[in-house]
CSV table of C-alpha atoms in Angstrom, one decimal:
chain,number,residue,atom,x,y,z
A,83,UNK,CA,-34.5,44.3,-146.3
A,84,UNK,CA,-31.7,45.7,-143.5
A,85,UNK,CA,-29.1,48.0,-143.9
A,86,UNK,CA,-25.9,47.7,-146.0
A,87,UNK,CA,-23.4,45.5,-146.9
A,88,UNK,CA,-20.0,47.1,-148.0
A,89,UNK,CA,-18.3,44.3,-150.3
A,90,UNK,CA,-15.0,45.7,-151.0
A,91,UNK,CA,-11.9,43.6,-151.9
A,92,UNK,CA,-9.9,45.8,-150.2
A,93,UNK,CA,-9.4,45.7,-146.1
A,94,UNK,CA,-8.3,48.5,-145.4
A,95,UNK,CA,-11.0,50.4,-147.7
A,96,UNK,CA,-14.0,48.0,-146.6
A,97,UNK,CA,-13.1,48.6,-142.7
A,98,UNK,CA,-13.1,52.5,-143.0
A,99,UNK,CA,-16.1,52.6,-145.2
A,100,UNK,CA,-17.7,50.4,-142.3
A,101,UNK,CA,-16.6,52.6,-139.9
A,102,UNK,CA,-18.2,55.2,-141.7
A,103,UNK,CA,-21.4,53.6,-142.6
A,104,UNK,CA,-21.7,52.6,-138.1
A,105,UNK,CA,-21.9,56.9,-138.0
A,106,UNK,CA,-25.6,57.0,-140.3
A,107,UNK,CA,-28.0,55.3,-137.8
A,108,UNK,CA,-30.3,54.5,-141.4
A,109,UNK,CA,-27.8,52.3,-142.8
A,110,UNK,CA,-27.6,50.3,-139.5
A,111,UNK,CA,-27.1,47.3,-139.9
A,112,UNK,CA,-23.4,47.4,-141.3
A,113,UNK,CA,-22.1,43.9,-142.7
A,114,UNK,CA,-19.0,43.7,-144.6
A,115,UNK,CA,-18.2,41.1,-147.5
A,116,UNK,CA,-14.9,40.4,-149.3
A,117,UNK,CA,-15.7,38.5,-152.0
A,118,UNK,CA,-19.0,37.8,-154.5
A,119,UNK,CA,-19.3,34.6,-152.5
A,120,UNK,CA,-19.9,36.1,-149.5
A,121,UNK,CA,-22.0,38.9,-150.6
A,122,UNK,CA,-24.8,36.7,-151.8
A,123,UNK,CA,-24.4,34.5,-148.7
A,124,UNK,CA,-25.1,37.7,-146.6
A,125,UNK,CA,-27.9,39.1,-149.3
A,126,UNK,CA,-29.8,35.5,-149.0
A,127,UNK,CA,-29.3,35.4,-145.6
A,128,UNK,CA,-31.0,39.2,-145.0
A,129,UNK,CA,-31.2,41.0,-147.8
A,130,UNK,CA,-29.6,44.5,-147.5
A,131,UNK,CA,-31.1,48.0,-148.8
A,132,UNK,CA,-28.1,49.3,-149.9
A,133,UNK,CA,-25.3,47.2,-151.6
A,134,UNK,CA,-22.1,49.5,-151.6
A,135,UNK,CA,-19.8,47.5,-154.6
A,136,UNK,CA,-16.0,47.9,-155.5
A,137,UNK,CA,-15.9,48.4,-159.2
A,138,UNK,CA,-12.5,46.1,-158.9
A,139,UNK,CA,-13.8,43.7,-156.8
A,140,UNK,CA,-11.5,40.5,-157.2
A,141,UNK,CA,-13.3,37.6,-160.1
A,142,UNK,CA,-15.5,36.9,-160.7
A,143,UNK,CA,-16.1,40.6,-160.2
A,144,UNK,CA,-18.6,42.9,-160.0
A,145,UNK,CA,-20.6,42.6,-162.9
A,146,UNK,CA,-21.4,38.9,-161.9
A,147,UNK,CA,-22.0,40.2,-158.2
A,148,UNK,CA,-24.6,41.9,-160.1
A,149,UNK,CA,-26.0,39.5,-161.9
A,150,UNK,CA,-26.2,37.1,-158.8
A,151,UNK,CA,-27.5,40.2,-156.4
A,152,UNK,CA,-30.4,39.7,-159.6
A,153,UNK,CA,-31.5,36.0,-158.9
A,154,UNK,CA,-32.1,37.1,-155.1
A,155,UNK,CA,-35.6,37.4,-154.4
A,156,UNK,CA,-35.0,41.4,-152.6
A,157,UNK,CA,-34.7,44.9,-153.9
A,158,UNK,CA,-31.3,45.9,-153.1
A,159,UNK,CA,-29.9,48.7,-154.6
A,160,UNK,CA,-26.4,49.0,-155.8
A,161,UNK,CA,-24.2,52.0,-155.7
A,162,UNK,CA,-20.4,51.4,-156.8
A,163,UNK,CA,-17.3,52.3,-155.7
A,164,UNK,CA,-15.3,53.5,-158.2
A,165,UNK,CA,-12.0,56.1,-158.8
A,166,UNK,CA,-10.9,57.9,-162.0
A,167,UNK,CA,-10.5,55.7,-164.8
A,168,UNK,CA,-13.4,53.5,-164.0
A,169,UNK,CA,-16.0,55.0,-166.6
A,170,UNK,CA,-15.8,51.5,-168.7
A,171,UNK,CA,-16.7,49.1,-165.7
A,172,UNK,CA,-19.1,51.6,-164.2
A,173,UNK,CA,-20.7,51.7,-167.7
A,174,UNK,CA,-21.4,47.9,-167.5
A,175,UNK,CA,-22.7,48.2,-163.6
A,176,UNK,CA,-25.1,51.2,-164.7
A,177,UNK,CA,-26.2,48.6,-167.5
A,178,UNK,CA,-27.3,45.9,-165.4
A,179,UNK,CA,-28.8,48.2,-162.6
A,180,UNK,CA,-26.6,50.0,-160.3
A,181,UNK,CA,-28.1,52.7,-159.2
A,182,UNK,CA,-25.0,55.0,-159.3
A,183,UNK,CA,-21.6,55.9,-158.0
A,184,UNK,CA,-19.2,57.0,-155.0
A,185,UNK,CA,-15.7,57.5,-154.5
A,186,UNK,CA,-14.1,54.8,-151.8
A,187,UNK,CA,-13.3,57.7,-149.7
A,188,UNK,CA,-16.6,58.7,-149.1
A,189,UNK,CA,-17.9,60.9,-146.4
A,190,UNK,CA,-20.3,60.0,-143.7
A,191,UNK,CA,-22.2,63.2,-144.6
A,192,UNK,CA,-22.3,62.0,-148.0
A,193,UNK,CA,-23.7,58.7,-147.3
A,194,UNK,CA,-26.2,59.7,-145.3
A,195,UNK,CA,-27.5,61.9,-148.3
A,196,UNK,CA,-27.4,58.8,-150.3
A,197,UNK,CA,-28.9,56.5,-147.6
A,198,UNK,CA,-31.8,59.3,-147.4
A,199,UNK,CA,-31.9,59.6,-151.3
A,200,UNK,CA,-32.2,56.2,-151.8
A,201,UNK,CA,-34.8,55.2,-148.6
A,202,UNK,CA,-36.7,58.0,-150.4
A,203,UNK,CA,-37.3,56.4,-153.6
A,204,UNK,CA,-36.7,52.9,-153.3
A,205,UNK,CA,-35.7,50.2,-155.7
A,206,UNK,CA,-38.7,49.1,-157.8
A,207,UNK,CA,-40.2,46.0,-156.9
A,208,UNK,CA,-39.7,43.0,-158.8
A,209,UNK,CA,-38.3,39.9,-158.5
A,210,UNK,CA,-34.6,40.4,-159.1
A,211,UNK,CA,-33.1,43.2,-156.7
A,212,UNK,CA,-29.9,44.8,-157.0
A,213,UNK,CA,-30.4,48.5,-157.3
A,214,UNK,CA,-30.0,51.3,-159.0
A,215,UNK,CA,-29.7,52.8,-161.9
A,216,UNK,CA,-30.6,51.6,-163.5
A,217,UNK,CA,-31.6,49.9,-166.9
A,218,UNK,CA,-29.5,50.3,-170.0
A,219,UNK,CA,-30.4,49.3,-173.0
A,220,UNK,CA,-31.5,50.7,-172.5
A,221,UNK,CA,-31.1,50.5,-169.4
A,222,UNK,CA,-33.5,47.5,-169.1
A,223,UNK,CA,-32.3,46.1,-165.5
A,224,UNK,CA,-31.1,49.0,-164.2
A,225,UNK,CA,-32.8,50.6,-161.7
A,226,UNK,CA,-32.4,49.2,-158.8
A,227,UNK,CA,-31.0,46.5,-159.9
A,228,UNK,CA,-34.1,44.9,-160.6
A,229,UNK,CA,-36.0,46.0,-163.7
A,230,UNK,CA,-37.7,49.0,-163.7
A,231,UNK,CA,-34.6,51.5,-163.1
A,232,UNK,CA,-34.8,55.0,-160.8
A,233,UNK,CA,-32.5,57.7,-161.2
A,234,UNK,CA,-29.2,57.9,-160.0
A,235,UNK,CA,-28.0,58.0,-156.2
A,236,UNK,CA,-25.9,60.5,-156.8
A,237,UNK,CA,-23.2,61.8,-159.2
A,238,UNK,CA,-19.7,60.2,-159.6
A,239,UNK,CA,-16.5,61.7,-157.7
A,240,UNK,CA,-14.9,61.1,-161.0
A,241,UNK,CA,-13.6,63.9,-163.3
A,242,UNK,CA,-16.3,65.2,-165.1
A,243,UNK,CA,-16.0,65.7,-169.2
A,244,UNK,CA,-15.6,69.6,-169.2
A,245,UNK,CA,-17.0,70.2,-173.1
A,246,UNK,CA,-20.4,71.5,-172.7
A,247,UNK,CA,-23.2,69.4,-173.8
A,248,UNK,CA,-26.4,71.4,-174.5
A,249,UNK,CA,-29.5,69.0,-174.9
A,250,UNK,CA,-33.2,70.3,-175.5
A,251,UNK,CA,-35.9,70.1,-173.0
A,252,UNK,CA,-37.3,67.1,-175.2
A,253,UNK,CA,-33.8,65.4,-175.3
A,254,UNK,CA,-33.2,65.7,-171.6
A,255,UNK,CA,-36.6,64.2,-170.8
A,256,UNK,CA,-36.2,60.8,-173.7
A,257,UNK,CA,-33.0,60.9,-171.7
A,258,UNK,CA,-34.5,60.7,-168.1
A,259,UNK,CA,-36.9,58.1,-169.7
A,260,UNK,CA,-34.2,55.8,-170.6
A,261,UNK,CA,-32.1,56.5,-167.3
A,262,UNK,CA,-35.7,54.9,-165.6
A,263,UNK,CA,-35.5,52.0,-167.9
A,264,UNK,CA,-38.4,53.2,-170.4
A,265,UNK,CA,-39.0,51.8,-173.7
A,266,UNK,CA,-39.1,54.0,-176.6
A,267,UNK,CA,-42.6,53.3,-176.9
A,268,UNK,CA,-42.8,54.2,-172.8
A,269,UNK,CA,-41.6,57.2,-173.6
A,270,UNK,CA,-43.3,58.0,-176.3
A,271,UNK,CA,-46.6,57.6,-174.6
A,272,UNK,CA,-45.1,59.6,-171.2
A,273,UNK,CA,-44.7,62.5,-173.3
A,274,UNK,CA,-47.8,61.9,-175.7
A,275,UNK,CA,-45.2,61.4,-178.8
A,276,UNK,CA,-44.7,59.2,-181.8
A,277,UNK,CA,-42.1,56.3,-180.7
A,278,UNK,CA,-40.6,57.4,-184.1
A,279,UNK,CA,-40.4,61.0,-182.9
A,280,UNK,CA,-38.3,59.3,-179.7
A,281,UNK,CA,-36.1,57.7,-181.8
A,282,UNK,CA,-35.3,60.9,-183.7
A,283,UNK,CA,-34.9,62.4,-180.4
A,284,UNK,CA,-32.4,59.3,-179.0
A,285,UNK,CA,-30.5,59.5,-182.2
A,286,UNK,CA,-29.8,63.2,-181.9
A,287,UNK,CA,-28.9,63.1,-178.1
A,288,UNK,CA,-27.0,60.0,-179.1
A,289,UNK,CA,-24.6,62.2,-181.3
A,290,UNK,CA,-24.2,65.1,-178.9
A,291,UNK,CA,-23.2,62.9,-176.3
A,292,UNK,CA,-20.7,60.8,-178.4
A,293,UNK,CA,-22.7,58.0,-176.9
A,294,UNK,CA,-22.6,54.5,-178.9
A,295,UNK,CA,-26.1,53.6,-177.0
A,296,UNK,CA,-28.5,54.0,-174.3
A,297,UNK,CA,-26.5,52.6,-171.4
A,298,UNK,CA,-23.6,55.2,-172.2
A,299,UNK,CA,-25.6,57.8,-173.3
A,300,UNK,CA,-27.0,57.1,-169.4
A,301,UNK,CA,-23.8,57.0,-167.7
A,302,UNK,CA,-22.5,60.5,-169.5
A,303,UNK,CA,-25.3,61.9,-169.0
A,304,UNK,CA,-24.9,61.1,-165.2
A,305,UNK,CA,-21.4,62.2,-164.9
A,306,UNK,CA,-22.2,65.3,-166.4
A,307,UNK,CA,-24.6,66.0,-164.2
A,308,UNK,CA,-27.3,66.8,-166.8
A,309,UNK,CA,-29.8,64.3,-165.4
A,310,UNK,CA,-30.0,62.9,-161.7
């Protein structure tokens, strides 16, 4: 596992995040990829830590680079690019395991916070790597991109929802559970309750959110910044 790989289909916006990325020494090295193709070449070749990933990366796109990141044997983590108006492709990403979500004009302060977040609590081990958040399903897959899911990197640059959400203490916590990729049955014996009770919980949660299932339930959560 070495560094990052910033796979971006843009040039100009892969160079300057590469320029970026050269200013935090833990993301050294830097490798840049334009396409899937070359992102798995370079992920097979060494496999990075960090996979930064343009939500509109050219087909066939970045859901598959996602899926193919999952048949190399590493534990790379994921972490999109996205702007406003990506919440349905991020959505999908979070679902198969990316960890979470920057804008393309990201900071070099901000990616060394990410870099330290994520060097901090690493992608789980297992034999499919690709990072992040992440599971979805219920989250299943999303963690790291490998299977058991960790929490998000760190909250999207896009607009948040302004309604206020108010969730219980029990709700927030079936919610963590299925942000780190956790059965209902996981969670029920985490916090020593039925998987029924769970489910009443998830259903609830569910509603307040507006959430169809677990993997957007996930990614509003996120974006609201009501769980990390």
């Amino acid at each position: 596992m070495a560094g990052v790989v910033v796979c971006h289909g843009s040039t100009a916006v892969r160079e300057r995040i590469v320029l970026t990325a050269l200013g935090v020494p833990a993301l050294a090295p830097v490798r840049a990829a334009a396409s899937v193709d070359e992102l798995i070449a370079l992920a097979r070749r060494v496999p990075p830590t960090i996979v930064l990933l343009d939500a509109h990366l050219p087909s066939p796109g970045p859901v598959e680079a996602i899926r193919r990141l999952r048949a190399v044997p590493s534990q790379s983590t994921v972490v999109m690019l996205a702007v406003p108006g990506d919440e349905i492709a991020l959505d999908r990403a979070i679902a198969l395991g990316a960890r979470g979500y920057l804008a393309p004009d990201v900071g070099r302060a901000e990616l060394a916070a990410v870099a330290a977040h994520i060097l901090a609590s690493p992608a789980s081990p297992s034999g499919s790597g690709a990072g992040g958040p992440v599971a979805h399903d219920g989250l299943s897959g999303h963690g790291g991109v490998g299977t058991a899911p960790t929490p998000v990197v760190t909250r999207t640059e896009l607009p948040a929802q302004r309604d206020e959400v108010s969730l219980t203490k029990r709700e927030v916590e079936v919610l963590v559970g299925m942000s780190n990729g956790r059965s209902n049955a996981q969670i029920g014996q985490e916090l020593f309750l039925s998987e029924d009770t769970i489910k009443t919980h998830a259903r609830r949660l569910f509603r307040k959110l507006g959430a169809a299932d677990r993997a957007q339930a996930v990614a509003i959560g996120l974006r609201r910044g009501l769980i990390r």
